[in-house]
PDB file of C-alpha atoms in Angstrom:
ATOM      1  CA  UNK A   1       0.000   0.000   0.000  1.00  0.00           C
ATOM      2  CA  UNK A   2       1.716   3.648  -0.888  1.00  0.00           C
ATOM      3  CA  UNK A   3      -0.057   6.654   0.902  1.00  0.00           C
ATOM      4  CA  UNK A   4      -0.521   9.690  -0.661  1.00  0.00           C
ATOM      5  CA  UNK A   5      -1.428  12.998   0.414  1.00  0.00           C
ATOM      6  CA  UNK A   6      -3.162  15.561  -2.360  1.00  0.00           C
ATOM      7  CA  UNK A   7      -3.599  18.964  -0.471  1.00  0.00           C
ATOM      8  CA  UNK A   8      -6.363  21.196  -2.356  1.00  0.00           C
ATOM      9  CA  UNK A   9      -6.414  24.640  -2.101  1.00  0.00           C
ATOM     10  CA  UNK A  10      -9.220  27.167  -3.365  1.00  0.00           C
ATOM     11  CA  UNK A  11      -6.788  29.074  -6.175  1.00  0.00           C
ATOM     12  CA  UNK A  12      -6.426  32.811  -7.590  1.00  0.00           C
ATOM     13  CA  UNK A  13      -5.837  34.561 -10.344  1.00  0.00           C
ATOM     14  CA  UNK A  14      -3.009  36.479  -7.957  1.00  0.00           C
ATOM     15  CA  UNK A  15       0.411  34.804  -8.497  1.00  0.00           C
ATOM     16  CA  UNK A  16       1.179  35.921  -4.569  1.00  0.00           C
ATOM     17  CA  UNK A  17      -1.565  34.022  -3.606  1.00  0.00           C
ATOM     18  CA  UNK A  18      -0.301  30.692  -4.794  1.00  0.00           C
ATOM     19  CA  UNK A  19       2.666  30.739  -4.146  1.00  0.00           C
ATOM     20  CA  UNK A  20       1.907  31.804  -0.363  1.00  0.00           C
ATOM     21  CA  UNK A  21      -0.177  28.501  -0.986  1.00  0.00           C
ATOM     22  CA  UNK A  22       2.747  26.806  -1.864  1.00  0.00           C
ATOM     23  CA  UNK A  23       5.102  27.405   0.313  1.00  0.00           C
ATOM     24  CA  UNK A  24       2.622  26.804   3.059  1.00  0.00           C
ATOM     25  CA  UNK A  25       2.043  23.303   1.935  1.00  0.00           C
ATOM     26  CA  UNK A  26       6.150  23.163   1.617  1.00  0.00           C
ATOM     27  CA  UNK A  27       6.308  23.322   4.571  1.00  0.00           C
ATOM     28  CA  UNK A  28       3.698  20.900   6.142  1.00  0.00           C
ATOM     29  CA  UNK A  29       5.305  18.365   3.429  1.00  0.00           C
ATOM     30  CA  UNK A  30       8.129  18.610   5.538  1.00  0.00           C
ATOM     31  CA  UNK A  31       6.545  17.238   8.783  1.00  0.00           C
ATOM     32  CA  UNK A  32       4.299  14.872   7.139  1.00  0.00           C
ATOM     33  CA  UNK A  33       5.834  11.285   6.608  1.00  0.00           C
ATOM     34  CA  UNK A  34       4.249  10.041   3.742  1.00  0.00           C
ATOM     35  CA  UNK A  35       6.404   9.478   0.038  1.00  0.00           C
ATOM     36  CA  UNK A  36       3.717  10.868  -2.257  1.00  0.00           C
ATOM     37  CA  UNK A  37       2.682  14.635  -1.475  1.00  0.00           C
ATOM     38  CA  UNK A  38       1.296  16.732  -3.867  1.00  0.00           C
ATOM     39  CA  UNK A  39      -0.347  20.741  -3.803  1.00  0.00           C
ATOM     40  CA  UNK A  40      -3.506  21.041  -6.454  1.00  0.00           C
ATOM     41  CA  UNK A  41      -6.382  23.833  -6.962  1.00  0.00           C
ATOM     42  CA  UNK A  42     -10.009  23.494  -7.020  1.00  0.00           C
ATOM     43  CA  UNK A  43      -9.760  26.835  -9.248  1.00  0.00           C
ATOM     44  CA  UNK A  44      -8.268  29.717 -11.011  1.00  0.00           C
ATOM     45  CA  UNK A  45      -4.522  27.696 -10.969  1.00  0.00           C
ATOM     46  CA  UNK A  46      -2.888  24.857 -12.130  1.00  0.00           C
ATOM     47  CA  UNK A  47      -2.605  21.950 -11.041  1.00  0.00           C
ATOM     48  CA  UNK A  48      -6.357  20.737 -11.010  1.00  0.00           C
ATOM     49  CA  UNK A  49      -7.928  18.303  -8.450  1.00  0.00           C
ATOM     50  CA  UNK A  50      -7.782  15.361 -11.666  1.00  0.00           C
ATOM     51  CA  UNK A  51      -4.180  16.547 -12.910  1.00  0.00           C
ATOM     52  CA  UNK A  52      -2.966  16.253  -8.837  1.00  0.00           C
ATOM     53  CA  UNK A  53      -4.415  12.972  -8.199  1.00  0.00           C
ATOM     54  CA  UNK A  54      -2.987  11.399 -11.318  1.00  0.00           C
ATOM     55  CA  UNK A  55       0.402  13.272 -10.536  1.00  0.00           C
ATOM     56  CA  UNK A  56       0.147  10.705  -7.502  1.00  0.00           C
ATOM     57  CA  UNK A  57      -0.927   7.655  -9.158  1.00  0.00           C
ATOM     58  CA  UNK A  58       1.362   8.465 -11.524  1.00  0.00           C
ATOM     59  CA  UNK A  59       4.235   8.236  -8.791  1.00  0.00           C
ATOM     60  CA  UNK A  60       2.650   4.880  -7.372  1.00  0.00           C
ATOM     61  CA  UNK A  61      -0.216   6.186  -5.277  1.00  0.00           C
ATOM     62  CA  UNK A  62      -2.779   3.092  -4.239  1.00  0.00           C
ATOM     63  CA  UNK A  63      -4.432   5.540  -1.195  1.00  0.00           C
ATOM     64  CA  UNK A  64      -5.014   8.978  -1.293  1.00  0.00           C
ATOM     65  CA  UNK A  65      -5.448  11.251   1.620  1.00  0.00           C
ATOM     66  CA  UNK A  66      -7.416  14.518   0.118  1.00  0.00           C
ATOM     67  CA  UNK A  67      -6.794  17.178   2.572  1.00  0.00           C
ATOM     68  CA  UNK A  68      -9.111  20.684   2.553  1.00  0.00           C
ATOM     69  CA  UNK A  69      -6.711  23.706   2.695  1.00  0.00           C
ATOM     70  CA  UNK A  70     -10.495  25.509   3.088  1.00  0.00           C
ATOM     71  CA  UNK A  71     -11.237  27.588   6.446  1.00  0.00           C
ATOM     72  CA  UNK A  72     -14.839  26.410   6.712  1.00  0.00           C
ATOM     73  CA  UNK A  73     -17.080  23.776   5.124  1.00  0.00           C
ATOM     74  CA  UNK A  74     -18.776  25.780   2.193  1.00  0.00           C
ATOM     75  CA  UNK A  75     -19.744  24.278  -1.497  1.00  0.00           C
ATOM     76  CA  UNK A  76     -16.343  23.513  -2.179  1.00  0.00           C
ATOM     77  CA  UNK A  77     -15.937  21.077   0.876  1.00  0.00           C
ATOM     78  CA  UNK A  78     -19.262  20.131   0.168  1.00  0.00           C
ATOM     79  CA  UNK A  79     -19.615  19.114  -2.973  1.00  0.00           C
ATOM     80  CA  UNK A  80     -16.825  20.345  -5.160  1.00  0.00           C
ATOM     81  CA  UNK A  81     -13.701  18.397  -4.034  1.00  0.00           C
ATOM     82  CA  UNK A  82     -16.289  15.241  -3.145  1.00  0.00           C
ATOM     83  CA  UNK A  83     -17.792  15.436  -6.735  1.00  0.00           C
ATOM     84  CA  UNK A  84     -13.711  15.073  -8.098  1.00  0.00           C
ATOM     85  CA  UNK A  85     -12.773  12.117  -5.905  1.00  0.00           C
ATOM     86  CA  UNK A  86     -16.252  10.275  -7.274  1.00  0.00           C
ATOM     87  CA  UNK A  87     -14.884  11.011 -10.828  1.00  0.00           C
ATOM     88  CA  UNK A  88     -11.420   9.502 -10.146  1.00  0.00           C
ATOM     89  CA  UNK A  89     -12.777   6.945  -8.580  1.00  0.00           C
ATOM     90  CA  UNK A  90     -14.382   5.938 -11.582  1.00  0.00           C
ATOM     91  CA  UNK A  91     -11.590   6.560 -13.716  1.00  0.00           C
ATOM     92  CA  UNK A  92      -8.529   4.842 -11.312  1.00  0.00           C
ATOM     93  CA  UNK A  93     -11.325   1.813  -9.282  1.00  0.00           C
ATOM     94  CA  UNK A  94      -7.723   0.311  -7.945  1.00  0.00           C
ATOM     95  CA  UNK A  95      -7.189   3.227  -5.592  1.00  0.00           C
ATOM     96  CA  UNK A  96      -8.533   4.084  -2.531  1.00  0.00           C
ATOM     97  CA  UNK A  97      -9.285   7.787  -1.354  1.00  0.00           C
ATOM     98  CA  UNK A  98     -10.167   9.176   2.158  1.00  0.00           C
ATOM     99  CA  UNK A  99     -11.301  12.821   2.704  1.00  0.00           C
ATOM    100  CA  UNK A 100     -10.384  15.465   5.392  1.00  0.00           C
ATOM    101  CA  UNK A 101     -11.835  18.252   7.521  1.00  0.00           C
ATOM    102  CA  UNK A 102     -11.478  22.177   6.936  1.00  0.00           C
ATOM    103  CA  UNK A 103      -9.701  23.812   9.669  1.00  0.00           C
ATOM    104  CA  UNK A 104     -13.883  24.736  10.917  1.00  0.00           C
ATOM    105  CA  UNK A 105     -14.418  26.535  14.315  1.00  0.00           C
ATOM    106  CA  UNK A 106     -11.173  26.178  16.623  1.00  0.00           C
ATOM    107  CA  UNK A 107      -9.740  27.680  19.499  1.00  0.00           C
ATOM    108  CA  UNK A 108      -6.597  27.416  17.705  1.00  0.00           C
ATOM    109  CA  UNK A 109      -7.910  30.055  15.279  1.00  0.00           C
ATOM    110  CA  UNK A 110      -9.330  32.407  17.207  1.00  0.00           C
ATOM    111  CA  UNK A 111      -6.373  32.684  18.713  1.00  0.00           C
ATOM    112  CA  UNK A 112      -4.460  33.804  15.479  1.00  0.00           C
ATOM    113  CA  UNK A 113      -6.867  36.273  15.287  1.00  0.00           C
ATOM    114  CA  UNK A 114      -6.144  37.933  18.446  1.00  0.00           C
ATOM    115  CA  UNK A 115      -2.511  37.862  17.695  1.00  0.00           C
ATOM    116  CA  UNK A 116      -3.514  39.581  14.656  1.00  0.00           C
ATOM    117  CA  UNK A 117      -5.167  42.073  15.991  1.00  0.00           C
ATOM    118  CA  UNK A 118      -2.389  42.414  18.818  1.00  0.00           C
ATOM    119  CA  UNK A 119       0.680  42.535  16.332  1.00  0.00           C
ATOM    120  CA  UNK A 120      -0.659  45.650  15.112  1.00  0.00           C
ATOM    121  CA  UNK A 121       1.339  47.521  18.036  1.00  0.00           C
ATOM    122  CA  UNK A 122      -1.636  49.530  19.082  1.00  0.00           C
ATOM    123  CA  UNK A 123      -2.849  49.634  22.377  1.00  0.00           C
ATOM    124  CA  UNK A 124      -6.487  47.892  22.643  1.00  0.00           C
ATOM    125  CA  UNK A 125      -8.647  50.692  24.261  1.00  0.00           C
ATOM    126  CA  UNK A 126     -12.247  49.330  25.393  1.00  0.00           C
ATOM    127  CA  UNK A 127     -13.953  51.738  23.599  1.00  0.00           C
ATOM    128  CA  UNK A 128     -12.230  50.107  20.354  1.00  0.00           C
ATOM    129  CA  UNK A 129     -14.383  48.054  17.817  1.00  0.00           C
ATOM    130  CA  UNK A 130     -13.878  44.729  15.794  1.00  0.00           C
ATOM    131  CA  UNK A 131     -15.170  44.014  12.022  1.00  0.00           C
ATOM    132  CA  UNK A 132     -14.436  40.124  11.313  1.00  0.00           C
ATOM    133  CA  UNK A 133     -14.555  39.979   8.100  1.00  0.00           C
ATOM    134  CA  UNK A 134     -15.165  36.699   5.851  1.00  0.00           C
ATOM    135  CA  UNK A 135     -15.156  35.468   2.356  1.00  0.00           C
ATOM    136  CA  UNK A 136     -18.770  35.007   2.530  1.00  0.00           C
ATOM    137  CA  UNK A 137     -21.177  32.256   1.221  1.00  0.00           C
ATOM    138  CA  UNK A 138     -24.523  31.267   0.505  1.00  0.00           C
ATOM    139  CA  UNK A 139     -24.556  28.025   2.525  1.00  0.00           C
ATOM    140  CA  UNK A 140     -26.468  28.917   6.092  1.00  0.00           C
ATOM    141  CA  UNK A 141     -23.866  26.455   8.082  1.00  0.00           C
ATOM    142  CA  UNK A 142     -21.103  28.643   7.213  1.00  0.00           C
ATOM    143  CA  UNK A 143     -22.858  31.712   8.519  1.00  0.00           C
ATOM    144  CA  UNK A 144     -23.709  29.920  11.494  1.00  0.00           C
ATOM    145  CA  UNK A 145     -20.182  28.742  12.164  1.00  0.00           C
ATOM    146  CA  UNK A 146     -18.728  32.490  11.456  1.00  0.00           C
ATOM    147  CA  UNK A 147     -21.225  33.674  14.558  1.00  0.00           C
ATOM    148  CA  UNK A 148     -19.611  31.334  16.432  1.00  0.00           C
ATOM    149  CA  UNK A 149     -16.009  32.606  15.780  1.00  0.00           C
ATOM    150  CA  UNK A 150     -17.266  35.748  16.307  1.00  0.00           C
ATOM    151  CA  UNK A 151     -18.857  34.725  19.778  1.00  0.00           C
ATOM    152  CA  UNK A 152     -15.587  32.966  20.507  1.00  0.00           C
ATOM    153  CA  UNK A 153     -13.239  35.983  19.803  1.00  0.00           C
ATOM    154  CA  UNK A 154     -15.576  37.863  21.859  1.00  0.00           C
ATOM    155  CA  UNK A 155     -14.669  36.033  24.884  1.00  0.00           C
ATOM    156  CA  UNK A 156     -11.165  37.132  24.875  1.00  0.00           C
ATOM    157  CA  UNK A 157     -11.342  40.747  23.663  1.00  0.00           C
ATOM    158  CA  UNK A 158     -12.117  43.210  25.984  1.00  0.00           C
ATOM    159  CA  UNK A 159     -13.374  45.579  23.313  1.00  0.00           C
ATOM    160  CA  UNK A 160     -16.468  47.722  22.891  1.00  0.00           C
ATOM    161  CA  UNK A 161     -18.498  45.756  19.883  1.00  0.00           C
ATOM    162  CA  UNK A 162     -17.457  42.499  17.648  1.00  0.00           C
ATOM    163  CA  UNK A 163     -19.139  42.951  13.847  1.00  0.00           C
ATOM    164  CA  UNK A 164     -19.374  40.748  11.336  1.00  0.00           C
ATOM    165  CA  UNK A 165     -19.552  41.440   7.725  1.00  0.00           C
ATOM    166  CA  UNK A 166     -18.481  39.895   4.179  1.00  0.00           C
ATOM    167  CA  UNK A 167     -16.392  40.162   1.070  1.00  0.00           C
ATOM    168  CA  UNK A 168     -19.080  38.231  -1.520  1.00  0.00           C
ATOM    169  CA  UNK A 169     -22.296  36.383  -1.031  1.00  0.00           C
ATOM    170  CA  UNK A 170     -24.021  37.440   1.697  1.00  0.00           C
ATOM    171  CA  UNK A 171     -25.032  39.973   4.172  1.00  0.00           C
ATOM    172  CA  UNK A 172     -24.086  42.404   5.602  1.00  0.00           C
ATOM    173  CA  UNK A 173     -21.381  43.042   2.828  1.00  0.00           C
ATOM    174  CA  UNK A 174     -18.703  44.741   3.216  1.00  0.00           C
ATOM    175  CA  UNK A 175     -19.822  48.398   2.588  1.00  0.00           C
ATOM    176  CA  UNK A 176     -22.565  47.677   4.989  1.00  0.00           C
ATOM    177  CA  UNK A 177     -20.098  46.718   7.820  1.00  0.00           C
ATOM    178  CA  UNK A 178     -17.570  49.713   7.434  1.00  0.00           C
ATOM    179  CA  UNK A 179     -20.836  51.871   7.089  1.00  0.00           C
ATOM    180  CA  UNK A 180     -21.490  51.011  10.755  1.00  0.00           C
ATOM    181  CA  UNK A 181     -18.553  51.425  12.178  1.00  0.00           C
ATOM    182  CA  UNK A 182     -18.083  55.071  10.500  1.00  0.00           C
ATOM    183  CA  UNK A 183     -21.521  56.005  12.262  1.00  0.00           C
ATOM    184  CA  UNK A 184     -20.649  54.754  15.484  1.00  0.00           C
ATOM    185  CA  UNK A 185     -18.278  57.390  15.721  1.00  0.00           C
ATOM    186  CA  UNK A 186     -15.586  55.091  17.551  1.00  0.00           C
ATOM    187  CA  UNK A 187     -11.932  56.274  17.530  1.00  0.00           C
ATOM    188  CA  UNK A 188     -10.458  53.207  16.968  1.00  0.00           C
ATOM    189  CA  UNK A 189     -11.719  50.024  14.667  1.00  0.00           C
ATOM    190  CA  UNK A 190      -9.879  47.309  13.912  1.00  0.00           C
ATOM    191  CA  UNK A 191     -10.848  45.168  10.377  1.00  0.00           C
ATOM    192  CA  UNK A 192     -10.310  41.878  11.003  1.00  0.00           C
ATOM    193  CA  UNK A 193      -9.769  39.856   7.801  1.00  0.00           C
ATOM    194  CA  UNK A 194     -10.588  36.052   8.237  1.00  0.00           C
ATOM    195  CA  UNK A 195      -9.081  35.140   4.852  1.00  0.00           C
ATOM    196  CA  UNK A 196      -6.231  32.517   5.417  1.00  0.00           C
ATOM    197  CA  UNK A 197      -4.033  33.301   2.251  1.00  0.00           C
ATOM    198  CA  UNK A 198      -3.774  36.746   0.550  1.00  0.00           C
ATOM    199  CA  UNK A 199      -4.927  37.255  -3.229  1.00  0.00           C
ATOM    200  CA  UNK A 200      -7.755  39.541  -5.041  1.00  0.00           C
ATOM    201  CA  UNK A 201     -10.420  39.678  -1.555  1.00  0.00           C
ATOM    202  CA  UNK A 202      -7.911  40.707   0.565  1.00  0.00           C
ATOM    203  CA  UNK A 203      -6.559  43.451  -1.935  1.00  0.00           C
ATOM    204  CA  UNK A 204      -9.734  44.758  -2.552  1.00  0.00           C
ATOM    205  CA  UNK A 205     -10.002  44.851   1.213  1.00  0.00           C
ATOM    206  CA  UNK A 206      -6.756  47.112   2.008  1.00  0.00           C
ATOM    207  CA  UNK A 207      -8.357  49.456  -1.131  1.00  0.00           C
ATOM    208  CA  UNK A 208     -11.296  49.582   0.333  1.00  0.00           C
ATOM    209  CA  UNK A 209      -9.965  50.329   3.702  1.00  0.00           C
ATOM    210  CA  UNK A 210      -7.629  53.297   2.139  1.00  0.00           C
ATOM    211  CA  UNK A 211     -10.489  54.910   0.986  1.00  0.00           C
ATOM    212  CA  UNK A 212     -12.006  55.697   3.954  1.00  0.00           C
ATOM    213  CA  UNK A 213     -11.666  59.591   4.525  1.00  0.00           C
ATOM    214  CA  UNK A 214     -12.280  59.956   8.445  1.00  0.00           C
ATOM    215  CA  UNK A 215     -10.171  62.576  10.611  1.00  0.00           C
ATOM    216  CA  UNK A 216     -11.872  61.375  13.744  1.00  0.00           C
ATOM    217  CA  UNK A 217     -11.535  57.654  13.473  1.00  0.00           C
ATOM    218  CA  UNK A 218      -8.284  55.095  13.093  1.00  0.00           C
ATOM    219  CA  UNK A 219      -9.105  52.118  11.087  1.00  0.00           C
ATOM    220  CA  UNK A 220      -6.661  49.920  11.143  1.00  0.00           C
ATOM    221  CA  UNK A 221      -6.348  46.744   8.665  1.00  0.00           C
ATOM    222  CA  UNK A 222      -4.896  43.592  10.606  1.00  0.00           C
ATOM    223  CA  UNK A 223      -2.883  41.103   8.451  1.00  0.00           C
ATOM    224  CA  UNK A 224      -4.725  37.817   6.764  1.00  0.00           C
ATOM    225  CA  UNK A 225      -4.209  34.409   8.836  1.00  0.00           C
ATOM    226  CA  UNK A 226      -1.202  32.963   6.851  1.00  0.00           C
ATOM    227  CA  UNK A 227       0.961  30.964   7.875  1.00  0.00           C
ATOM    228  CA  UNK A 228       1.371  30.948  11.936  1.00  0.00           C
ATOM    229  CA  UNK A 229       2.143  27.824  14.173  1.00  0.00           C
ATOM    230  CA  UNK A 230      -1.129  27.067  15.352  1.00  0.00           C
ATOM    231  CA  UNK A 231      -2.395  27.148  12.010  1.00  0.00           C
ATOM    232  CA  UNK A 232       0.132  24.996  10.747  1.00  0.00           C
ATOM    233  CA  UNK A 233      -0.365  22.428  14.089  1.00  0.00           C
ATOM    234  CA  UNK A 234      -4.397  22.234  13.274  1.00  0.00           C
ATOM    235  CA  UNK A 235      -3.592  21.918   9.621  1.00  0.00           C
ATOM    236  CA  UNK A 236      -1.157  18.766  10.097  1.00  0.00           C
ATOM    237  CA  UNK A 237      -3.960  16.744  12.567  1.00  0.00           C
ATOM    238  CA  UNK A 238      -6.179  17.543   9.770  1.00  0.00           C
ATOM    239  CA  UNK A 239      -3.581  15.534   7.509  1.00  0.00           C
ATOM    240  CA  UNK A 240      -3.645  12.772  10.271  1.00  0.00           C
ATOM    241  CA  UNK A 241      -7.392  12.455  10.094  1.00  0.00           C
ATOM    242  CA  UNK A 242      -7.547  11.942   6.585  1.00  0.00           C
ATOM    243  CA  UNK A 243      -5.125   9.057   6.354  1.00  0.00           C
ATOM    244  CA  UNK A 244      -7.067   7.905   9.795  1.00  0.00           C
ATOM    245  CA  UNK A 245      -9.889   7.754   8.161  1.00  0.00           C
ATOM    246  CA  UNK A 246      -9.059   5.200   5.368  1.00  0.00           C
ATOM    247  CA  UNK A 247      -8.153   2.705   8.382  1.00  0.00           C
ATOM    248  CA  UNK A 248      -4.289   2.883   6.918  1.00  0.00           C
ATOM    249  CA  UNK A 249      -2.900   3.538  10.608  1.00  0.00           C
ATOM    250  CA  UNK A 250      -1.090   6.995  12.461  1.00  0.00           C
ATOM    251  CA  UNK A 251       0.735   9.419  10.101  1.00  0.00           C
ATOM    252  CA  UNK A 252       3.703   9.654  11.343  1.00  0.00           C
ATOM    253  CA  UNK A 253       4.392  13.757  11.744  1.00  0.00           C
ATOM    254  CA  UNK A 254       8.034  14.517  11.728  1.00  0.00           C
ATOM    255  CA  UNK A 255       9.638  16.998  14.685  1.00  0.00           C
ATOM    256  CA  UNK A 256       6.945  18.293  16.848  1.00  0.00           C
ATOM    257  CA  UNK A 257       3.928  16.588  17.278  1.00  0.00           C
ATOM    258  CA  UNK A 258       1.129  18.723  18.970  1.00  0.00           C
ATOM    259  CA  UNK A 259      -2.095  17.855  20.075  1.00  0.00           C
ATOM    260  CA  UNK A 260      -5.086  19.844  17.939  1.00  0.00           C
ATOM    261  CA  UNK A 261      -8.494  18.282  17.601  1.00  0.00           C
TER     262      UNK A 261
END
């Protein structure tokens, strides 16, 4: 039996973006013992879902491990990456595939996002407000799980409001957020982008954000997730699940081997 792990990512058109894709799957490579390891895109890059799993077969693949690089379980997770598997499955019936979790609601996250916030070298006033800001979708469960990040960074931010808004596909958008915040009068806002690699959102984002013509408020634009070690520890028991789950024993996880669930 040879074990394979495909890592999908979402894709963009931005040439920053995936490579900050790559070299964050470089580096999880690294601490993942498994001979077969390959990066592929569900869109907008190359290689494709089809063109990564063959890559492995190619290389002797009989099991592969498809692992999410996806923040929460939208279409994509959904039905996307499980609609690709069923078509290899069809076209390669001699190998076996298991499927991973997104990184979905974790403590682990919401910590990044306070270090986010905190990097930014400004002193946290109470009277300061939060806008989280996601990618958006139209599925209900990933609206329901953003709440709950929202709830959770609440708990350790001792700030005057937490906000929600989006970049694309549902409400409040963007505009709407920032709108807010500009009439509450606050002094201080931070925007909170929940976007895990940069690329055309985020972009539009920090021109969005430098358009904002306010002599009485500060609005200051925290950095994207990216790559951070908690991140990266969540990310590689995701890995282990997904070879788990195909009943083909432990991954062995080279250097340090933290506990994430």
């Amino acid at each position: 039996m040879m074990k394979a792990v495909l890592y999908v990512a979402h894709g963009s058109r931005m040439k920053e973006a995936v490579q900050e894709t790559s070299v964050f799957v470089k580096k999880m490579m690294k601490r993942v013992d498994v001979p077969i390891q390959t990066l592929c895109f569900i869109e907008l890059a190359k290689p494709t879902i089809q063109e990564g799993i063959a890559q492995c077969i190619e290389e002797g693949a009989t099991h592969i491990a498809v692992v999410p690089i996806l923040l929460l379980k939208a279409g994509h997770a959904k039905r996307d990456i499980p609609q690709e598997i069923a078509k290899a499955k069809e076209t390669f019936p001699h190998v076996s595939f298991s499927y991973g979790r997104p990184f979905g609601v974790h403590e682990s996250m919401i910590d990044v996002l306070v270090e986010r916030i905190k990097e930014q070298q400004t002193r946290i006033l109470p009277e300061s407000r939060v806008l989280l800001v996601g990618r958006g979708s139209s599925d209900p469960s990933v609206l329901a799980d953003f709440y709950k990040i929202k709830e959770r960074l609440s708990k350790k931010l001792n700030v005057a409001s937490i906000n929600v808004c989006y970049l694309a596909a549902a409400e409040p958008h963007l505009h709407e957020g920032l709108h807010q915040e500009i009439k509450s009068d606050a002094k201080q806002i931070f925007i909170v982008p929940y976007l895990l690699f940069t690329g055309l959102l985020m972009k539009s984002l920090e021109e969005k954000i430098k358009s904002i013509e306010s002599r009485n408020q500060t609005f200051i634009l925290c950095k994207h997730m990216g790559y951070h070690e908690k991140i990266a520890g969540l990310f590689l028991n995701r890995v282990q699940e997904a070879l788990n789950e195909g009943n083909k024993g432990m991954l062995q996880l080279k250097g340090r081997n933290r506990s994430y669930s």
